[in-house]
Amino acid sequence: MPPPPFPCVRPDAAGTPVRAGSPPADAAPTLPAGWLWYADSAGFRVAVPAGWLRLRSGSTTCFQDPATRRILGVEPYPGGGDPLGQLRAAEQDLTTGGRLPGYERVRLAATGGGAEWECRWTAPYGERMHALRVLPGDAGGWTLGWTTSDADWSAGAGQLALIRDSFRPGRATRAAG
């Protein structure tokens, strides 16, 4: 089976339960019941639902819901260059390399100094997947990745919105969380 096209993508949930960390200084947004703050030793903080699993995949911190298999990946982004150009290059590499069978681009666009790439493909285990990659502006920071089954995409939109709103970047380091 070929390696996953994006960090954290796997056919089954794996990892250890996420432990609550301290909230960021601004403590916003207020989290709904059943959510907790995760504080990574690399510096970022993010809200995730209680019961999700955490796994390290190289320099990426992966969070996964064992029930829906929704996946959040947070990885250091060194910056430099054009974020949209970097996502275009990644798209080209993954599609010509055959790692995104049945590929369909939803959108690939610049957004407020950064860039976003949303796409669908068929995983090696047969499931139609839907993913979003978010790169910050060229100053660097963190790349956020969100992946779920295509059938679950709309149902997970509220979780994704809260996660994105809660994300508090810190300085990217190689420290493990």
C-alpha positions as a printed NumPy array, in Angstrom:
array([[  0.   ,   0.   ,   0.   ],
       [  1.441,   3.437,  -0.902],
       [  2.182,   5.963,   1.871],
       [ -0.631,   8.361,   2.715],
       [ -0.712,  11.554,   0.647],
       [ -1.051,  13.747,   3.74 ],
       [  0.351,  13.293,   7.254],
       [ -1.884,  11.43 ,   9.702],
       [ -4.145,   9.738,   7.117],
       [ -4.634,   6.073,   7.995],
       [ -7.475,   3.567,   7.639],
       [ -7.924,   3.118,  11.408],
       [ -7.65 ,   5.32 ,  14.476],
       [ -4.442,   5.069,  16.517],
       [ -2.766,   6.973,  19.321],
       [ -3.25 ,   7.854,  22.966],
       [ -6.164,   9.856,  24.373],
       [ -5.633,  13.619,  24.266],
       [ -4.944,  15.061,  27.717],
       [ -6.208,  18.489,  28.651],
       [ -3.661,  21.269,  28.721],
       [ -3.895,  24.831,  29.92 ],
       [ -5.974,  27.251,  27.85 ],
       [ -4.291,  30.137,  26.053],
       [ -4.002,  33.45 ,  27.889],
       [ -6.938,  34.935,  25.979],
       [ -9.043,  31.79 ,  26.732],
       [-11.167,  32.469,  23.676],
       [-13.198,  30.908,  22.281],
       [-15.236,  29.454,  25.118],
       [-15.293,  25.729,  24.503],
       [-18.507,  23.74 ,  24.371],
       [-19.022,  20.816,  26.732],
       [-16.979,  17.801,  25.699],
       [-14.037,  19.824,  24.35 ],
       [-10.622,  20.446,  25.885],
       [ -7.541,  22.557,  25.26 ],
       [ -4.45 ,  20.715,  24.091],
       [ -1.108,  22.433,  24.708],
       [  1.774,  21.046,  22.651],
       [  5.337,  21.308,  23.938],
       [  6.23 ,  22.783,  20.531],
       [  4.19 ,  25.826,  21.506],
       [  0.779,  25.679,  19.845],
       [ -2.571,  25.28 ,  21.574],
       [ -5.763,  23.987,  19.998],
       [ -9.186,  22.863,  21.156],
       [-10.178,  19.29 ,  20.326],
       [-13.092,  17.105,  21.359],
       [-12.487,  14.948,  24.436],
       [-11.979,  11.318,  23.45 ],
       [ -9.852,  12.089,  20.397],
       [ -6.508,  10.315,  20.032],
       [ -3.098,  11.948,  19.547],
       [ -0.256,  10.467,  17.543],
       [  3.061,  11.868,  16.322],
       [  3.926,  11.237,  12.658],
       [  7.375,  12.701,  12.005],
       [  7.127,  16.4  ,  12.881],
       [  3.313,  16.364,  12.619],
       [  0.991,  16.116,  15.598],
       [ -2.078,  14.125,  14.572],
       [ -5.457,  14.166,  16.3  ],
       [ -8.151,  11.679,  15.323],
       [-11.708,  10.941,  16.329],
       [-11.903,   7.149,  16.78 ],
       [-15.645,   7.174,  15.971],
       [-15.788,   9.301,  12.785],
       [-12.051,   9.069,  11.94 ],
       [-11.923,  12.848,  11.379],
       [ -8.281,  13.892,  11.385],
       [ -6.537,  17.113,  12.345],
       [ -2.836,  17.417,  11.549],
       [ -0.643,  20.257,  12.835],
       [  2.855,  20.485,  11.408],
       [  5.606,  23.111,  11.444],
       [  5.689,  25.315,   8.367],
       [  9.075,  26.974,   7.896],
       [  7.716,  29.728,   5.669],
       [  9.6  ,  31.286,   2.842],
       [  8.411,  31.361,  -0.711],
       [  4.865,  31.539,  -1.917],
       [  2.338,  29.448,   0.087],
       [  0.029,  29.096,  -2.933],
       [  2.946,  28.021,  -5.094],
       [  3.969,  25.455,  -2.483],
       [  0.475,  23.966,  -2.419],
       [  0.382,  23.91 ,  -6.241],
       [  3.696,  22.047,  -6.236],
       [  2.394,  19.564,  -3.641],
       [ -0.743,  19.011,  -5.714],
       [  1.353,  18.406,  -8.842],
       [  3.68 ,  16.019,  -7.006],
       [  0.869,  13.98 ,  -5.436],
       [ -1.299,  13.775,  -8.536],
       [  1.488,  12.91 , -10.995],
       [  2.907,  10.467,  -8.456],
       [ -0.425,   8.626,  -8.349],
       [ -0.859,   9.129,  -4.609],
       [ -4.306,  10.741,  -4.987],
       [ -6.295,   8.231,  -7.093],
       [ -9.572,   9.649,  -8.402],
       [ -8.313,  13.149,  -7.57 ],
       [-10.722,  16.074,  -7.712],
       [ -9.659,  19.624,  -6.849],
       [-12.316,  21.503,  -4.894],
       [-10.274,  24.706,  -4.607],
       [ -6.729,  25.973,  -4.443],
       [ -6.506,  29.652,  -3.552],
       [ -4.572,  32.387,  -1.794],
       [ -6.194,  33.475,   1.475],
       [ -5.078,  36.487,   3.499],
       [ -1.354,  36.07 ,   2.882],
       [ -1.531,  32.28 ,   3.092],
       [ -3.154,  29.598,   0.965],
       [ -5.678,  26.757,   1.152],
       [ -6.027,  23.566,  -0.872],
       [ -9.184,  21.457,  -0.676],
       [ -9.524,  18.193,  -2.585],
       [-11.122,  14.757,  -2.772],
       [ -9.538,  11.416,  -3.646],
       [-10.052,   7.69 ,  -3.124],
       [ -7.923,   6.133,  -0.382],
       [ -6.145,   2.798,  -1.031],
       [ -8.663,   1.135,   1.3  ],
       [-11.514,   2.297,  -0.991],
       [-13.03 ,   5.203,   0.933],
       [-13.663,   8.542,  -0.784],
       [-11.735,  11.147,   1.245],
       [-11.961,  14.943,   1.527],
       [ -9.073,  17.099,   2.77 ],
       [ -8.145,  20.71 ,   3.443],
       [ -4.564,  21.992,   3.843],
       [ -4.082,  25.507,   5.254],
       [ -0.696,  27.25 ,   4.988],
       [ -0.069,  30.537,   6.762],
       [  1.646,  33.51 ,   5.139],
       [  5.319,  33.272,   4.255],
       [  6.411,  34.232,   7.783],
       [  6.042,  30.562,   8.744],
       [  4.211,  28.967,  11.61 ],
       [  1.96 ,  25.939,  11.377],
       [  0.196,  24.053,   8.612],
       [ -3.243,  22.77 ,   9.53 ],
       [ -4.648,  19.729,   7.786],
       [ -8.225,  18.419,   8.073],
       [ -9.224,  15.099,   6.529],
       [-12.371,  13.046,   6.78 ],
       [-14.477,  10.828,   4.583],
       [-16.226,  12.764,   1.85 ],
       [-19.57 ,  11.566,   3.237],
       [-18.684,  13.112,   6.646],
       [-17.303,  16.431,   5.32 ],
       [-20.435,  18.541,   5.905],
       [-21.151,  16.963,   9.297],
       [-17.611,  17.845,  10.459],
       [-17.734,  21.486,   9.312],
       [-18.718,  22.792,  12.762],
       [-15.825,  20.992,  14.431],
       [-13.388,  22.301,  11.841],
       [-14.621,  25.874,  12.322],
       [-14.154,  25.673,  16.108],
       [-10.718,  24.075,  15.75 ],
       [ -9.562,  26.791,  13.339],
       [-10.954,  29.525,  15.606],
       [ -9.249,  28.012,  18.653],
       [ -5.815,  27.446,  17.134],
       [ -3.135,  29.521,  18.837],
       [  0.246,  29.286,  17.167],
       [  3.455,  29.278,  19.102],
       [  6.964,  29.19 ,  17.779],
       [  7.441,  26.007,  15.746],
       [ 10.166,  23.793,  17.184],
       [ 11.106,  20.171,  16.809],
       [ 10.084,  19.324,  20.382],
       [  7.69 ,  16.417,  20.81 ],
       [  4.417,  17.011,  22.657]])
